[in-house]
XYZ file of C-alpha atoms in Angstrom:
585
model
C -78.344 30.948 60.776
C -78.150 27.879 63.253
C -78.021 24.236 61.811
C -81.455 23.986 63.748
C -82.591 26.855 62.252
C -81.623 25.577 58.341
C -83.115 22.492 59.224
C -86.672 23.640 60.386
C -86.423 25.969 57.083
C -85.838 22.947 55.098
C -88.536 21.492 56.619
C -91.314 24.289 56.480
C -89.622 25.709 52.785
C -89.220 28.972 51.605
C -92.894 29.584 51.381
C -92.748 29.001 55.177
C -95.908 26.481 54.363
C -94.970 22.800 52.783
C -97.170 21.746 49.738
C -95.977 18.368 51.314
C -94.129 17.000 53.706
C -90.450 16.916 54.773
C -89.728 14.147 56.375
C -86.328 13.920 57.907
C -84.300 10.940 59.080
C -84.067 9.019 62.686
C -81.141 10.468 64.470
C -80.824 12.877 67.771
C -80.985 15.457 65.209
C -84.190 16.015 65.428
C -84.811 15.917 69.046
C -81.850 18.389 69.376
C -84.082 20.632 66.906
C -87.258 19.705 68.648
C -85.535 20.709 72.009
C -84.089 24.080 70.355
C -87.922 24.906 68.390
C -89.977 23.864 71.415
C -91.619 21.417 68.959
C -92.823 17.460 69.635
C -91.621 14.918 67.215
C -93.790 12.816 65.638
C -92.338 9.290 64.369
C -93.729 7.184 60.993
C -93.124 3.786 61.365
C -93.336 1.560 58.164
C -92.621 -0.746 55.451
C -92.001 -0.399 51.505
C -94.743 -3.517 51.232
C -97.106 -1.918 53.387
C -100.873 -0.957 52.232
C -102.062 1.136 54.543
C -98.439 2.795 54.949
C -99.184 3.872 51.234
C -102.634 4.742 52.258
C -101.949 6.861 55.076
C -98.988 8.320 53.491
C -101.594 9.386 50.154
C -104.055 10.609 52.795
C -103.400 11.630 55.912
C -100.249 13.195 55.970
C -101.619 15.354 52.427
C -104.312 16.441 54.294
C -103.638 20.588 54.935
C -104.929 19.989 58.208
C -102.191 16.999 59.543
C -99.562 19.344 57.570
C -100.431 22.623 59.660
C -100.756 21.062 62.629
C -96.871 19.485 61.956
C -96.012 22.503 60.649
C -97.010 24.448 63.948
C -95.503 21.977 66.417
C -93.773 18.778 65.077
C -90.744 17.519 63.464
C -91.367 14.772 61.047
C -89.805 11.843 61.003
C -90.679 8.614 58.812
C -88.815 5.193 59.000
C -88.672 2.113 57.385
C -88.772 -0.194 59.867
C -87.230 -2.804 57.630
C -84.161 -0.914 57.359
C -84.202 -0.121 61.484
C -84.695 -3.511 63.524
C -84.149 -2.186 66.587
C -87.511 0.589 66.211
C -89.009 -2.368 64.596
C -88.637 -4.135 67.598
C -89.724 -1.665 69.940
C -93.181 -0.537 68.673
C -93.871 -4.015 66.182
C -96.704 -4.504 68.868
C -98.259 -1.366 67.380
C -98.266 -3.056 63.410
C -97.137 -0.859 60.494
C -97.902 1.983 60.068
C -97.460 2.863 63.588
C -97.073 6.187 65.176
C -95.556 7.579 67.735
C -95.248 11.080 69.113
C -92.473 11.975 71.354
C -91.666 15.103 73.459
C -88.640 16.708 72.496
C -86.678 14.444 75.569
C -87.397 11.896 73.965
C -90.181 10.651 76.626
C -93.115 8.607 74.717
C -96.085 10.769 74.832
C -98.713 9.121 72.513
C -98.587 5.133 70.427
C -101.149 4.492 67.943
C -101.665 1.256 65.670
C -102.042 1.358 62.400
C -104.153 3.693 59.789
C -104.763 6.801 61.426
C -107.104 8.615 59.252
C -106.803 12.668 58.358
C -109.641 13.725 60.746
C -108.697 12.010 63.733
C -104.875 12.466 63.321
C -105.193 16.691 63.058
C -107.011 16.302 66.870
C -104.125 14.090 67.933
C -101.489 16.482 66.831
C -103.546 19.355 68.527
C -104.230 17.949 71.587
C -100.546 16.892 72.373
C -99.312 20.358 71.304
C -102.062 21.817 73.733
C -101.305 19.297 76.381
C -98.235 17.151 75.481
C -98.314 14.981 78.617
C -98.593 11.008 78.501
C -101.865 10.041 76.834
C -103.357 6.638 77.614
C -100.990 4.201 75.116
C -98.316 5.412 77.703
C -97.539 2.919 80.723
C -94.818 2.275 82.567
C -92.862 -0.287 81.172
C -92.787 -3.033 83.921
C -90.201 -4.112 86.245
C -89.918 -8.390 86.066
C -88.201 -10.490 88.662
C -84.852 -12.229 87.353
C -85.289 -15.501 86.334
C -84.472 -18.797 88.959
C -82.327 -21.320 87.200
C -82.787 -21.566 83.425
C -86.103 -23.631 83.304
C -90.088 -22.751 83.198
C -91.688 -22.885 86.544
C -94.163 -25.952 85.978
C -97.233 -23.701 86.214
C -96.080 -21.418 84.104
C -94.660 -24.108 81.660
C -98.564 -25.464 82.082
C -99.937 -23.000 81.262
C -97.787 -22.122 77.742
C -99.030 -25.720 76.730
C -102.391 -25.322 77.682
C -102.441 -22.182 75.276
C -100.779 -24.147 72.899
C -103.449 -27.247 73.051
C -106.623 -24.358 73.758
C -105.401 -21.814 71.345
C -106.540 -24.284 68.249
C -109.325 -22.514 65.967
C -111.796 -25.323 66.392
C -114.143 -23.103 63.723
C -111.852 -22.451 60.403
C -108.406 -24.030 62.042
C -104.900 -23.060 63.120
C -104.404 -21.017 65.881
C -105.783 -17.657 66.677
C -108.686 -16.216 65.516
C -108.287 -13.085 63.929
C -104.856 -13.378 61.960
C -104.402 -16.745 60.048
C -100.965 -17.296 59.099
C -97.870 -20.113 59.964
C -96.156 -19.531 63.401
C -93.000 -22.118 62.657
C -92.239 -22.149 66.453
C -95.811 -23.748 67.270
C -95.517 -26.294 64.032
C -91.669 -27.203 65.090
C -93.426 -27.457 69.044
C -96.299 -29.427 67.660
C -93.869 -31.846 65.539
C -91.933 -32.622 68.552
C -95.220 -33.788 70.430
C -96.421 -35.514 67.971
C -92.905 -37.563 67.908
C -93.331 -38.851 71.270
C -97.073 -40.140 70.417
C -99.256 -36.819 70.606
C -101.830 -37.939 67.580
C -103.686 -34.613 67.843
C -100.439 -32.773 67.535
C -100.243 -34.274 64.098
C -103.326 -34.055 62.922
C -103.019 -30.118 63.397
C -99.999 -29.925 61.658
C -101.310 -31.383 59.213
C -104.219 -29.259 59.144
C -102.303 -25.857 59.114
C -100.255 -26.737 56.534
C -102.760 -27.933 54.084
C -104.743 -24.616 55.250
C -101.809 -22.489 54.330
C -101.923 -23.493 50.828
C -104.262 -21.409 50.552
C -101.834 -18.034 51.007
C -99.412 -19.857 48.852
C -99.627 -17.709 45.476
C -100.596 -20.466 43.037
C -99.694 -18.147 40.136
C -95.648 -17.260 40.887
C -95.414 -19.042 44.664
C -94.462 -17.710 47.368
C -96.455 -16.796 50.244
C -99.003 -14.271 51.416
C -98.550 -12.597 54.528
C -101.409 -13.621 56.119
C -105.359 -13.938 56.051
C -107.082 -11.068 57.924
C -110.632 -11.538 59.881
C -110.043 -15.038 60.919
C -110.349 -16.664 57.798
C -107.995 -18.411 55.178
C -109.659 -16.388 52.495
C -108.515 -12.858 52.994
C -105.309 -12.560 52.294
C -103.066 -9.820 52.556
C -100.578 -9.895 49.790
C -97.375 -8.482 50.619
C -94.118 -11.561 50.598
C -92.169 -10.924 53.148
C -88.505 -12.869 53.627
C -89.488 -13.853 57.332
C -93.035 -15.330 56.312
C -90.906 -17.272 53.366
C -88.557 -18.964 55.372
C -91.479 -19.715 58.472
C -93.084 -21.314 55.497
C -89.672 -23.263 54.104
C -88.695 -24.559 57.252
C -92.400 -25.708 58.505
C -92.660 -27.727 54.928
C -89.487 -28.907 55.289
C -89.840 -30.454 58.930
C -93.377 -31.950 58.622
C -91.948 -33.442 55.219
C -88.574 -35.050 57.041
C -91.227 -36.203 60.296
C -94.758 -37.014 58.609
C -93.659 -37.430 54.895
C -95.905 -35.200 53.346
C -94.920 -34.001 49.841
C -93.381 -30.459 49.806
C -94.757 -28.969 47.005
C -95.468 -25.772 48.790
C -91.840 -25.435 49.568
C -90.985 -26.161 45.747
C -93.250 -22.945 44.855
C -91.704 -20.963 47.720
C -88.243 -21.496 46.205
C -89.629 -20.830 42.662
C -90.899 -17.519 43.750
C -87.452 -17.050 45.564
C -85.542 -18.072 42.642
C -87.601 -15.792 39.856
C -88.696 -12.652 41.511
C -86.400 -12.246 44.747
C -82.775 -13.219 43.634
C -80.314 -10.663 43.016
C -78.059 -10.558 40.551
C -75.460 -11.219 43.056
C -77.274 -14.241 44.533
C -78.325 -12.711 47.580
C -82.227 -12.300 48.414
C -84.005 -9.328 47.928
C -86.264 -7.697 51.197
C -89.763 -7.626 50.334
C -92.846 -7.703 47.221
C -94.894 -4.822 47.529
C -98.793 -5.917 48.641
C -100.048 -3.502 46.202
C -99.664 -2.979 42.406
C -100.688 0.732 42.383
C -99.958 1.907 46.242
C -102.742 2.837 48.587
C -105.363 0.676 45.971
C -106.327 -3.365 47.377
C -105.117 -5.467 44.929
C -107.378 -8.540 44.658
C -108.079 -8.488 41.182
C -104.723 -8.250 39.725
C -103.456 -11.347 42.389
C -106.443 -13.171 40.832
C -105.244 -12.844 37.193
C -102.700 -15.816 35.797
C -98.898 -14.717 34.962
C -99.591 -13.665 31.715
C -102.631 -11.193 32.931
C -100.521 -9.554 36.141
C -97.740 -9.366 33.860
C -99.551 -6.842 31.190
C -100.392 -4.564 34.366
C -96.990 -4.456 35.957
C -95.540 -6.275 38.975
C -95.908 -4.737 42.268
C -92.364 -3.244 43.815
C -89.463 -5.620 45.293
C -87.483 -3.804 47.615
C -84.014 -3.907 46.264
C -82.367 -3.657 49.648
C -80.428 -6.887 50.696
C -80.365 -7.082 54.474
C -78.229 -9.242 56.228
C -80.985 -11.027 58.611
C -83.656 -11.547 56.151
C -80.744 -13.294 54.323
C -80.080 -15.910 56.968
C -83.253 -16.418 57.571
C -84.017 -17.982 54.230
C -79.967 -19.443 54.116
C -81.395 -21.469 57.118
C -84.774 -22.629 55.599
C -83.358 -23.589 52.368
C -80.663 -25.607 54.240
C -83.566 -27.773 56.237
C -84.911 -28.003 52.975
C -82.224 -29.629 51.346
C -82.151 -31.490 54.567
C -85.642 -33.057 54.243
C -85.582 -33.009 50.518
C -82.489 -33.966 49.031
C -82.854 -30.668 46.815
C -79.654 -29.706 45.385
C -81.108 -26.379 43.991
C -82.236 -25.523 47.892
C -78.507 -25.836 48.718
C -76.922 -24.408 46.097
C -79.197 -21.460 46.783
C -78.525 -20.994 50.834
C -74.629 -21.235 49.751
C -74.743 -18.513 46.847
C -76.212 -16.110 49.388
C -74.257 -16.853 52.319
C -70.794 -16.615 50.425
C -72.408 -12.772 48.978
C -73.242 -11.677 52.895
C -70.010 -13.035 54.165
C -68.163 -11.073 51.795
C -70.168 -8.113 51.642
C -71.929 -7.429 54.846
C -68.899 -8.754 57.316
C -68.012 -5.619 59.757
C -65.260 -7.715 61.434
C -64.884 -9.927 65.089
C -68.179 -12.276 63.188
C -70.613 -9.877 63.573
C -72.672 -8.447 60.251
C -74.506 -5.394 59.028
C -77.959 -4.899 58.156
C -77.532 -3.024 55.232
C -74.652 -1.747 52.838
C -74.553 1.673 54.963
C -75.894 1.432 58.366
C -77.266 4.719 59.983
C -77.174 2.783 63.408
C -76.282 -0.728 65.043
C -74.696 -3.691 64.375
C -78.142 -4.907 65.645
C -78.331 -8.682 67.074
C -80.684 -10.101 64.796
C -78.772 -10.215 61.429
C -75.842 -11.947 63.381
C -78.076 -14.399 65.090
C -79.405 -15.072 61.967
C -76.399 -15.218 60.026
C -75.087 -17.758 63.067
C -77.947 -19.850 62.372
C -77.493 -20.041 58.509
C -73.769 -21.021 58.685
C -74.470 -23.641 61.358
C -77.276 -25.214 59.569
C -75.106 -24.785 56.467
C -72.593 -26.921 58.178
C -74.579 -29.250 58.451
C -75.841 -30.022 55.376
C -72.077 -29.087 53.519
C -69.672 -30.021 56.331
C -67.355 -27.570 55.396
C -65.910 -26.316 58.378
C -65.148 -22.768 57.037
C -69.105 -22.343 57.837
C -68.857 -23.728 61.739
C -66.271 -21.457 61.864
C -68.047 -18.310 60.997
C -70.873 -19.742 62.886
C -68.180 -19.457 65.939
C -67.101 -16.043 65.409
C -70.952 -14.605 65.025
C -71.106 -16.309 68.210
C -67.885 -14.581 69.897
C -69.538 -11.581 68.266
C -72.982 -11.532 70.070
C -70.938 -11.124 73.543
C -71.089 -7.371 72.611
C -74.675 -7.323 72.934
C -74.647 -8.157 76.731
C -75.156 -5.003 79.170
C -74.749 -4.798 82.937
C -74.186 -7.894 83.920
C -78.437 -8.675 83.230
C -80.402 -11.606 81.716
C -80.711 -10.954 78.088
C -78.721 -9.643 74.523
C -79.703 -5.725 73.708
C -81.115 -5.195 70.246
C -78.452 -3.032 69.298
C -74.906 -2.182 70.285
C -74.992 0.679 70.660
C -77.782 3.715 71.821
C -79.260 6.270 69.794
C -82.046 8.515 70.921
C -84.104 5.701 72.484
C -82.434 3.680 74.985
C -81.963 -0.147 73.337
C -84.200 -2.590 73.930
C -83.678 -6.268 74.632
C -86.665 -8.029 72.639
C -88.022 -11.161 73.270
C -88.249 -13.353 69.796
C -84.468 -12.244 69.041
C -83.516 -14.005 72.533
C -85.082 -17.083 72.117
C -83.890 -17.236 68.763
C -80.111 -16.663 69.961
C -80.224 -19.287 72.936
C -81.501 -22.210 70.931
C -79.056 -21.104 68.039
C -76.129 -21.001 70.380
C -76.971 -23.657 72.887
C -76.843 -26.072 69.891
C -73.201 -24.163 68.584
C -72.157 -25.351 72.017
C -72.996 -28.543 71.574
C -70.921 -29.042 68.020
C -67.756 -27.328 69.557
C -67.697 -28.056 73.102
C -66.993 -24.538 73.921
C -68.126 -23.436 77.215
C -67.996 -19.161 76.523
C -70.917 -19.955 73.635
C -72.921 -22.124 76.165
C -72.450 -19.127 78.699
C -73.831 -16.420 76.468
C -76.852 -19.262 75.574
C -77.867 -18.925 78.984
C -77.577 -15.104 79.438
C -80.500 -15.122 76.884
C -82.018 -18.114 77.904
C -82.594 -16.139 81.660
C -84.299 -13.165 79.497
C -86.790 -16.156 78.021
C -87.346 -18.198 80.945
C -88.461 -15.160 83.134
C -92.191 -16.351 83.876
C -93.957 -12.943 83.157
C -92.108 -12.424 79.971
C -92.954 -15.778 78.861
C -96.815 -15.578 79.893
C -96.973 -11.771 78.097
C -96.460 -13.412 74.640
C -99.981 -14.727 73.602
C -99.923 -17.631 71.498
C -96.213 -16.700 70.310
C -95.077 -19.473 72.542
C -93.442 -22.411 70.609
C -89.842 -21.043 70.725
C -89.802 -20.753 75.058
C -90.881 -24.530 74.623
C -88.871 -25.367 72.294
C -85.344 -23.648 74.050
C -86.475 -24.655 77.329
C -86.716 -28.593 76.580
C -83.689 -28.239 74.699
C -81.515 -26.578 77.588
C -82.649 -29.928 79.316
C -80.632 -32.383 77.530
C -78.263 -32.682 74.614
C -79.113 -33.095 71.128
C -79.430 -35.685 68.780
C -76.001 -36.744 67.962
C -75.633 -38.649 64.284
C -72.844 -39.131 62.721
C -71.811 -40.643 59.452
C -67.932 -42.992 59.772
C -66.224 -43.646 56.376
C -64.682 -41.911 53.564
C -65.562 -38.665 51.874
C -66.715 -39.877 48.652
C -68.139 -43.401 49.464
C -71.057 -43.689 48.150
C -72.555 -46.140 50.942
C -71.420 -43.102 53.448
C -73.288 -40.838 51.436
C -76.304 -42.792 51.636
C -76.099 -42.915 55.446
C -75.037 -39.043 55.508
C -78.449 -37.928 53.501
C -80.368 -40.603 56.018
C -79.296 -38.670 58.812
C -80.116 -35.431 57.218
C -83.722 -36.147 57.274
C -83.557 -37.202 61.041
C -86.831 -34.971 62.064
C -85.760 -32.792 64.238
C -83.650 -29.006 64.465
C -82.229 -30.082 67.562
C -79.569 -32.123 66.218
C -75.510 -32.444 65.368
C -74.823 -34.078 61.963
C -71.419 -34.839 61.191
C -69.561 -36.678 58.863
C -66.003 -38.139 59.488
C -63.528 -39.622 57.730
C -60.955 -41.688 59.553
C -58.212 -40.529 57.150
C -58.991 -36.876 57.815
C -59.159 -34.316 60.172
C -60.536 -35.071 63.746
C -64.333 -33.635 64.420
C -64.303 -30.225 65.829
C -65.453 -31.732 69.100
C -64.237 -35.062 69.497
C -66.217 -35.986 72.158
C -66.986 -39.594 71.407
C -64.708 -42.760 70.338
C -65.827 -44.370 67.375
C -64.629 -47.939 66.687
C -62.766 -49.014 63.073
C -65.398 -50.912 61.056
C -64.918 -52.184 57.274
C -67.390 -50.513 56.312
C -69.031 -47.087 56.708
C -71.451 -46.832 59.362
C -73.600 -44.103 61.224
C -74.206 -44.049 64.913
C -76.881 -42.293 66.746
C -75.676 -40.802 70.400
C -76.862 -38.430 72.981
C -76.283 -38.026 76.610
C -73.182 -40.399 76.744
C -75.080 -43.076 75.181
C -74.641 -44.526 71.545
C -76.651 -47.430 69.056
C -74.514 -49.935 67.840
C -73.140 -49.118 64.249
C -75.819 -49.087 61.816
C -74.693 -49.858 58.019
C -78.351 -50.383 56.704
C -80.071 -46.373 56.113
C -83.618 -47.165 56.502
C -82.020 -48.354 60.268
C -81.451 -44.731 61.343
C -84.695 -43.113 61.932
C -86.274 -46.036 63.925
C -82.790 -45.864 66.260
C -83.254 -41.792 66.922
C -87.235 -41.960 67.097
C -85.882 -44.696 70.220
C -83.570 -42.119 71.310
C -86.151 -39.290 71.617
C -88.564 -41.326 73.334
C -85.597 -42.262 75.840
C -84.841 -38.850 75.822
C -87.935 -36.919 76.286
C -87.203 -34.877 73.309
C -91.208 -34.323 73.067
């Protein structure tokens, strides 16, 4: 018997009709078998935390009809998309669950969002084994002109803010009006305007963050995904690591800019601390949005601890992924930034020290997982990059800008014929990669700062091959209201950042006070350093600081420094002069 052959037998079983389904893993295995069977492959696309994932999965795909219509024509396959970032990234336009049917090339014949219910997936199946051409979800992926220069044309950069300003939900606030959750890009975008005077822009921070207390899970914290139907009451109650650390960094910023308490951020961490910790000090993926799969769970999320504790606690995923990692390494470090919390600190540097050690392939790039099927994929090393810079920051220990260096060295390998942008993955599997359009932004800001800190000219170079992906004007105008981080990257390509630094002795307590001052400088955009005359010179010694008696921080950018200021509560008023000199808004 062929390999094919065994496979499609293990798939169909002896009886040569499945009871249930065997679903078989993403590789070119089962195109090859598709190819060799005349079949069509059908693709499951979702998430351990997903409802409707369960609910399909408990329906539709137990329903004798889907089966014999897979069974006739189809190889199964069903992914996690947490575990795959770069099919994630492909079809997260189409939500999870999301389905996809492909012809045995590998040629997209049919995309469909979301719960596809028994009925309705049977004619699906049957009508792409009867006809198994392109259905309507199927376009032609278009064809964009290359970027001009590394900024916005103005009426496209108009038009982003306009969407920004229009987009607010006038009705039930924030912005959108179907999904209500944080987007960190627009608060971080809206913080910056309201720096250089923008009143409204404060008062709708303000206003989405006291909002999103209500997806904040007053009962073990943390946050909700989202609230569905364009509402603040209809939440949807899967925690997600990427929805944690939007809502840890947004805190943390409006709390170092506006001075709002951030007791949201304290529950966030408590839920972090109690339920998504490992053993090892590394953070777990995901909380499960259900108790019992496939069944809503708005009762049990309304009962205290002690009453969702008799029932059972719905499922963590176990699985400690490199990028979900950094993500909340970085959030916790702005936190301790804006906060002064130890614990937030301590935290980020428990969980960086476990990924370093354990998810390190080599050159400063990281895996996803302990065993990767596929990749390295960009994201986890952009986001480990991130973490370690922003952990340099807040520690200066220079071990961290140096592995912030290397991930940046690293993320060369995601360049590809000579074009704007950094691929998803490294390398190609049965789909050709993808370059996607969040993990680009994220990457230029991330190493356009790096640049900044260590002078080095390669980094700054690979910041702009993703900055041309951002900047390109129809990629930019095809992202709805998801436009805070093109903003944000493209007015900081414009200038250099904030530039404090702290001049005395490690261990002085005065320097110390100065040092946590210009922690809380309101802003991401920003180089912190600390430097002792008696030590080491900074990594980029790019600016001649006078010997005083005393310690003293100065606030630079652009060539230009204050005068030595001694006195704390002296720093913020001297950068919020520099940004408005600067045009940082």
């Amino acid at each position: 018997m062929t390999g094919a052959f065994l496979l499609l037998a293990f798939l169909l079983g002896c009886s040569g009709r499945p009871e249930s389904l065997q679903w078989v893993e993403w590789s070119r295995e089962p195109f090859a078998l598709a190819t060799d069977q005349q079949r069509l492959v059908l693709l499951d696309l979702g998430t351990e935390w997903c409802h409707w994932c369960h609910v399909m999965h408990d329906t539709t795909y137990a329903d004798p009809a889907v089966i014999a219509e897979l069974e006739a024509g189809y190889v199964a396959v069903r992914v996690d998309a947490d575990l795959r970032p770069d099919l994630a990234n492909r079809y997260e336009d189409y939500g999870w669950p999301a389905t996809v049917i492909f012809a045995a090339d590998g040629t997209e014949l049919g995309k469909f969002q979301g719960y596809v219910p028994p009925e309705r997936m049977a004619a699906i199946l049957a009508a792409f084994r009867a006809d198994p051409t392109p259905g309507p979800s199927i376009s032609a992926a278009p064809v964009f002109a290359p970027a001009v220069g590394l900024a916005l044309p103005t009426a496209v950069r108009d038009e982003l803010v306009s969407r920004l300003v229009d987009g607010w939900d006038v009705a039930h606030g924030g912005w959108g009006s179907v999904h209500k959750f944080i987007d960190a890009d627009l608060v971080e975008l809206s913080l910056r305007r309201a720096r250089g005077g923008d009143a409204q822009s404060a008062e709708r921070v303000l206003e989405v963050l006291r909002l999103q207390r209500q997806l904040v899970d007053p009962v073990w914290g943390g946050v909700y995904q989202y609230s569905d139907g364009g509402v603040w009451t209809n939440p949807h109650f899967e925690k997600i690591m990427q929805i944690q650390a939007w809502n840890l960094r947004s805190y943390a910023l409006a709390t170092s800019q506006l001075g709002q308490p951030d007791e949201a951020g304290a529950l966030i961490q408590r839920y972090l601390t109690e339920f998504m910790t490992s053993p090892t000090k590394a953070f777990y993926t995901s909380q499960d949005a259900d108790l019992i799969p496939g069944e809503h769970a708005e009762t049990y999320f309304a009962l205290d601890d002690a009453g969702r504790r008799a029932l059972g606690i719905p499922k963590i995923d176990k699985r400690i992924y490199s990028r979900e990692n950094g993500w909340l390494i970085e959030a916790l470090a702005l936190r301790h930034a804006a906060t002064g919390d130890p614990a937030a600190r301590k935290m980020a540097i428990f969980a960086a020290d476990y990924i370093g050690e354990n998810r390190d392939i080599g050159d400063g790039g990281f895996s996803h997982s302990a065993s990767d099927s596929a990749g390295p994929y960009l994201g986890d090393t952009v986001a480990m990059g991130r973490a370690y810079l922003a952990l340099y920051m807040v520690t200066q220990d220079r071990s961290y800008l140096g592995r912030a260096t290397k991930a940046a060295y690293f993320v060369r390998r995601f360049v590809r014929d000579g074009e704007a942008g950094l691929m998803t993955a490294a390398s190609e599997g049965p789909l050709p990669a993808v370059r996607e359009f969040d993990e680009n932004c994220e990457a230029a800001r991330w190493l356009n700062l790096l640049a900044a800190y260590t002078g080095d000219a390669s980094i700054r170079a690979t910041a702009e091959i993703a900055m041309a992906f951002v900047v390109t004007p129809e990629r930019a105008l095809d992202q709805g209201l998801a436009i805070g981080g093109v903003l944000l990257a493209e007015r900081e390509f414009a200038g250099d950042p904030a530039h404090l630094t702290v001049v005395g002795p490690f261990g002085d307590p005065r320097a110390e006070v100065l040092f946590r001052e210009a922690l809380r400088d309101p802003t991401t955009y920003k180089r912190v350093e600390w430097w002792d005359p008696n030590g080491a010179p900074l990594p980029r010694a790019d600016v001649t600081y006078p010997e005083l008696d005393e310690p003293a921080a100065f606030v630079c950018s652009n060539g230009a420094c204050s005068a030595p200021i001694t006195d704390a509560a002296k720093i913020r008023p001297a950068s919020d002069a520099l940004a408005r000199r600067a045009g940082w808004n």
